[in-house]
mmCIF file of C-alpha atoms in Angstrom:
data_model
loop_
_atom_site.group_PDB
_atom_site.id
_atom_site.type_symbol
_atom_site.label_atom_id
_atom_site.label_comp_id
_atom_site.label_asym_id
_atom_site.label_seq_id
_atom_site.Cartn_x
_atom_site.Cartn_y
_atom_site.Cartn_z
ATOM 1 C CA MET A 1 10.190 5.614 -16.870
ATOM 2 C CA ALA A 2 12.989 3.025 -17.518
ATOM 3 C CA LEU A 3 13.777 -0.296 -15.602
ATOM 4 C CA ASP A 4 17.707 1.426 -16.161
ATOM 5 C CA ARG A 5 16.529 5.072 -14.687
ATOM 6 C CA TRP A 6 14.930 3.181 -11.822
ATOM 7 C CA ILE A 7 17.924 1.018 -11.151
ATOM 8 C CA ALA A 8 19.991 4.344 -11.153
ATOM 9 C CA LEU A 9 17.677 5.959 -8.929
ATOM 10 C CA VAL A 10 17.947 3.716 -5.862
ATOM 11 C CA ILE A 11 21.912 3.158 -6.461
ATOM 12 C CA LEU A 12 22.037 7.225 -6.289
ATOM 13 C CA MET A 13 20.100 7.019 -2.982
ATOM 14 C CA ILE A 14 22.111 4.332 -1.550
ATOM 15 C CA SER A 15 25.217 5.767 -3.051
ATOM 16 C CA LEU A 16 24.088 9.600 -1.559
ATOM 17 C CA ALA A 17 23.637 8.135 2.125
ATOM 18 C CA TYR A 18 26.380 5.809 2.021
ATOM 19 C CA GLY A 19 29.063 9.299 0.912
ATOM 20 C CA TYR A 20 27.614 10.977 3.759
ATOM 21 C CA THR A 21 28.356 8.306 6.221
ATOM 22 C CA ALA A 22 31.912 8.537 4.102
ATOM 23 C CA PHE A 23 32.442 11.991 4.294
ATOM 24 C CA PHE A 24 30.742 12.835 7.982
ATOM 25 C CA THR A 25 30.641 10.489 10.087
ATOM 26 C CA MET A 26 33.638 8.202 9.721
ATOM 27 C CA ASP A 27 36.473 9.839 10.662
ATOM 28 C CA ASP A 28 34.941 11.289 13.567
ATOM 29 C CA GLY A 29 36.761 8.150 15.950
ATOM 30 C CA LEU A 30 40.262 7.952 14.709
ATOM 31 C CA PRO A 31 42.443 8.498 16.945
ATOM 32 C CA PRO A 32 44.976 11.423 16.595
ATOM 33 C CA PHE A 33 48.113 9.950 14.810
ATOM 34 C CA MET A 34 45.573 8.739 11.922
ATOM 35 C CA LYS A 35 44.571 11.896 11.265
ATOM 36 C CA PHE A 36 48.156 12.929 10.070
ATOM 37 C CA ASN A 37 48.037 9.634 7.712
ATOM 38 C CA ALA A 38 47.773 10.308 3.684
ATOM 39 C CA ILE A 39 44.708 7.895 3.322
ATOM 40 C CA TRP A 40 42.420 7.592 6.020
ATOM 41 C CA PRO A 41 39.962 4.636 6.635
ATOM 42 C CA SER A 42 37.128 6.460 4.749
ATOM 43 C CA THR A 43 38.964 7.191 1.714
ATOM 44 C CA PHE A 44 37.984 4.650 -0.521
ATOM 45 C CA PRO A 45 34.464 4.770 0.639
ATOM 46 C CA LYS A 46 34.708 8.674 -0.584
ATOM 47 C CA GLY A 47 35.691 7.747 -3.792
ATOM 48 C CA LEU A 48 33.598 4.928 -4.546
ATOM 49 C CA SER A 49 30.607 7.386 -3.347
ATOM 50 C CA VAL A 50 31.510 10.044 -5.614
ATOM 51 C CA MET A 51 32.183 7.452 -8.898
ATOM 52 C CA ALA A 52 28.806 5.631 -7.893
ATOM 53 C CA VAL A 53 26.897 9.217 -7.592
ATOM 54 C CA ILE A 54 28.466 10.123 -11.286
ATOM 55 C CA CYS A 55 27.664 6.985 -12.929
ATOM 56 C CA ALA A 56 24.025 7.275 -11.570
ATOM 57 C CA LEU A 57 23.449 10.785 -12.860
ATOM 58 C CA ILE A 58 25.332 10.097 -15.873
ATOM 59 C CA ILE A 59 22.095 7.641 -16.601
ATOM 60 C CA LEU A 60 19.469 9.613 -14.996
ATOM 61 C CA LEU A 61 20.297 12.963 -17.115
ATOM 62 C CA SER A 62 21.018 10.815 -20.215
ATOM 63 C CA PRO A 63 18.718 11.377 -22.754
ATOM 64 C CA GLN A 64 15.987 8.892 -23.469
ATOM 65 C CA LYS A 65 16.509 7.301 -26.291
ATOM 66 C CA ALA A 66 12.621 6.162 -28.320
ATOM 67 C CA ASP A 67 11.076 2.824 -27.204
ATOM 68 C CA ALA A 68 12.110 0.237 -29.861
ATOM 69 C CA GLY A 69 10.678 -2.551 -27.745
ATOM 70 C CA PRO A 70 13.498 -5.255 -26.242
ATOM 71 C CA LYS A 71 16.440 -5.826 -28.427
ATOM 72 C CA ALA A 72 18.240 -9.304 -28.607
ATOM 73 C CA GLY A 73 20.390 -9.839 -25.190
ATOM 74 C CA ASP A 74 17.978 -7.168 -23.050
ATOM 75 C CA ILE A 75 16.210 -8.350 -20.085
ATOM 76 C CA ASP A 76 12.667 -7.781 -20.505
ATOM 77 C CA TYR A 77 11.103 -7.591 -17.059
ATOM 78 C CA ARG A 78 7.581 -8.050 -18.252
ATOM 79 C CA ARG A 79 8.942 -11.767 -19.056
ATOM 80 C CA LEU A 80 10.918 -12.754 -16.004
ATOM 81 C CA LEU A 81 9.867 -15.754 -15.020
ATOM 82 C CA ASP A 82 11.140 -16.912 -18.398
ATOM 83 C CA TYR A 83 14.492 -16.476 -16.769
ATOM 84 C CA LYS A 84 16.805 -18.845 -15.225
ATOM 85 C CA LEU A 85 15.658 -17.208 -11.650
ATOM 86 C CA GLY A 86 16.910 -21.060 -9.977
ATOM 87 C CA GLN A 87 20.036 -20.649 -10.763
ATOM 88 C CA ALA A 88 20.084 -16.722 -9.574
ATOM 89 C CA THR A 89 18.629 -18.079 -6.068
ATOM 90 C CA ALA A 90 21.241 -20.822 -6.055
ATOM 91 C CA LEU A 91 24.188 -18.607 -6.185
ATOM 92 C CA LEU A 92 23.052 -15.904 -3.964
ATOM 93 C CA ALA A 93 22.632 -18.468 -1.823
ATOM 94 C CA MET A 94 25.777 -19.557 -2.114
ATOM 95 C CA MET A 95 27.036 -16.278 -1.562
ATOM 96 C CA VAL A 96 25.822 -16.619 1.626
ATOM 97 C CA ILE A 97 26.958 -19.741 2.725
ATOM 98 C CA TYR A 98 30.412 -19.037 1.526
ATOM 99 C CA ALA A 99 30.286 -16.185 3.733
ATOM 100 C CA LEU A 100 29.227 -17.905 7.048
ATOM 101 C CA ALA A 101 31.258 -21.081 6.214
ATOM 102 C CA LEU A 102 34.805 -18.888 5.983
ATOM 103 C CA ARG A 103 35.420 -18.860 9.391
ATOM 104 C CA PRO A 104 35.050 -22.171 10.473
ATOM 105 C CA VAL A 105 35.591 -24.206 7.459
ATOM 106 C CA GLY A 106 39.168 -22.052 6.281
ATOM 107 C CA PHE A 107 39.320 -20.290 3.157
ATOM 108 C CA LEU A 108 41.025 -22.876 1.302
ATOM 109 C CA ILE A 109 38.106 -24.971 1.830
ATOM 110 C CA SER A 110 35.242 -22.744 1.775
ATOM 111 C CA THR A 111 37.002 -21.131 -1.599
ATOM 112 C CA VAL A 112 36.953 -24.295 -3.557
ATOM 113 C CA ALA A 113 34.403 -25.868 -2.851
ATOM 114 C CA PHE A 114 32.184 -22.302 -3.741
ATOM 115 C CA LEU A 115 34.016 -21.540 -6.969
ATOM 116 C CA VAL A 116 33.155 -25.704 -7.965
ATOM 117 C CA ILE A 117 29.749 -25.540 -6.766
ATOM 118 C CA SER A 118 29.015 -22.206 -8.337
ATOM 119 C CA ALA A 119 30.603 -23.538 -11.940
ATOM 120 C CA LEU A 120 28.495 -27.121 -11.073
ATOM 121 C CA ILE A 121 24.833 -25.040 -10.835
ATOM 122 C CA LEU A 122 26.303 -22.189 -14.417
ATOM 123 C CA GLY A 123 26.547 -25.391 -15.837
ATOM 124 C CA GLU A 124 30.048 -26.570 -15.662
ATOM 125 C CA ARG A 125 30.751 -30.058 -16.512
ATOM 126 C CA LYS A 126 34.038 -29.969 -17.018
ATOM 127 C CA LEU A 127 35.854 -31.409 -13.448
ATOM 128 C CA HIS A 128 39.045 -32.342 -14.202
ATOM 129 C CA ILE A 129 39.690 -28.795 -15.807
ATOM 130 C CA LEU A 130 37.296 -26.845 -12.943
ATOM 131 C CA ILE A 131 38.701 -28.722 -10.000
ATOM 132 C CA PRO A 132 42.925 -27.765 -10.305
ATOM 133 C CA ILE A 133 41.987 -24.313 -11.242
ATOM 134 C CA ALA A 134 40.027 -23.651 -8.369
ATOM 135 C CA VAL A 135 42.127 -24.889 -6.159
ATOM 136 C CA LEU A 136 44.970 -22.938 -7.807
ATOM 137 C CA ALA A 137 42.683 -19.974 -7.870
ATOM 138 C CA ALA A 138 42.253 -20.109 -4.193
ATOM 139 C CA GLY A 139 45.734 -21.525 -3.382
ATOM 140 C CA VAL A 140 46.932 -18.134 -5.868
ATOM 141 C CA VAL A 141 44.583 -15.659 -3.670
ATOM 142 C CA TRP A 142 44.806 -16.580 -0.057
ATOM 143 C CA TYR A 143 49.161 -16.401 -0.915
ATOM 144 C CA LEU A 144 48.525 -13.063 -1.632
ATOM 145 C CA VAL A 145 46.060 -12.309 0.691
ATOM 146 C CA GLN A 146 48.512 -13.923 3.510
ATOM 147 C CA GLN A 147 52.207 -13.292 2.481
ATOM 148 C CA VAL A 148 51.968 -10.123 0.789
ATOM 149 C CA LEU A 149 49.373 -8.037 1.854
ATOM 150 C CA GLY A 150 49.638 -9.408 5.356
ATOM 151 C CA ILE A 151 46.065 -10.001 6.185
ATOM 152 C CA TYR A 152 45.858 -13.570 8.111
ATOM 153 C CA LEU A 153 43.035 -15.342 6.218
ATOM 154 C CA ARG A 154 43.000 -19.198 8.910
ATOM 155 C CA PRO A 155 43.779 -20.995 5.643
ATOM 156 C CA LEU A 156 42.005 -24.719 7.074
ATOM 157 C CA PRO A 157 39.678 -25.385 9.599
ATOM 158 C CA PHE A 158 41.111 -24.135 13.723
ATOM 159 C CA PHE A 159 40.704 -28.157 14.787
ATOM 160 C CA MET A 160 43.387 -28.821 11.872
ATOM 161 C CA GLY A 161 45.985 -26.863 14.374
ATOM 162 C CA THR A 162 46.178 -23.484 11.663
ATOM 163 C CA GLY A 163 45.841 -21.076 14.738
ATOM 164 C CA GLY A 164 42.804 -19.466 16.160
#
């Protein structure tokens, strides 16, 4: 079986477990007043799991093409060590560090640092363009989440007097 079918099989198993949780266990603890809402906390997970199961089944059940070898741009899992695994590992580490830094450092500083350092890992060297774009992107996302959606995000570290 080809690599894409193995990945689709893993995604199918995860999606089925996620879907079971969304359909049968997520809404048990809802307070009575929320049971009359049109959208429940499980609505998005239900849709996501159904779409993931459908996509995985399409990949698994589609007819397999004759293997003509890897084409240009395809990932050859037999030559995995020839790819830039250091960059991929560094980006994964940056994601973990970003998630851990969000609360103590604040959204704006941690997001700007994540965007700048990740771009540097990927090879971007035009800092005079990169830093203003990262600051603008972080500011716009913070404004939309904070003001438009009404979800509180601590913008700066707690010692700068931005709430607790």
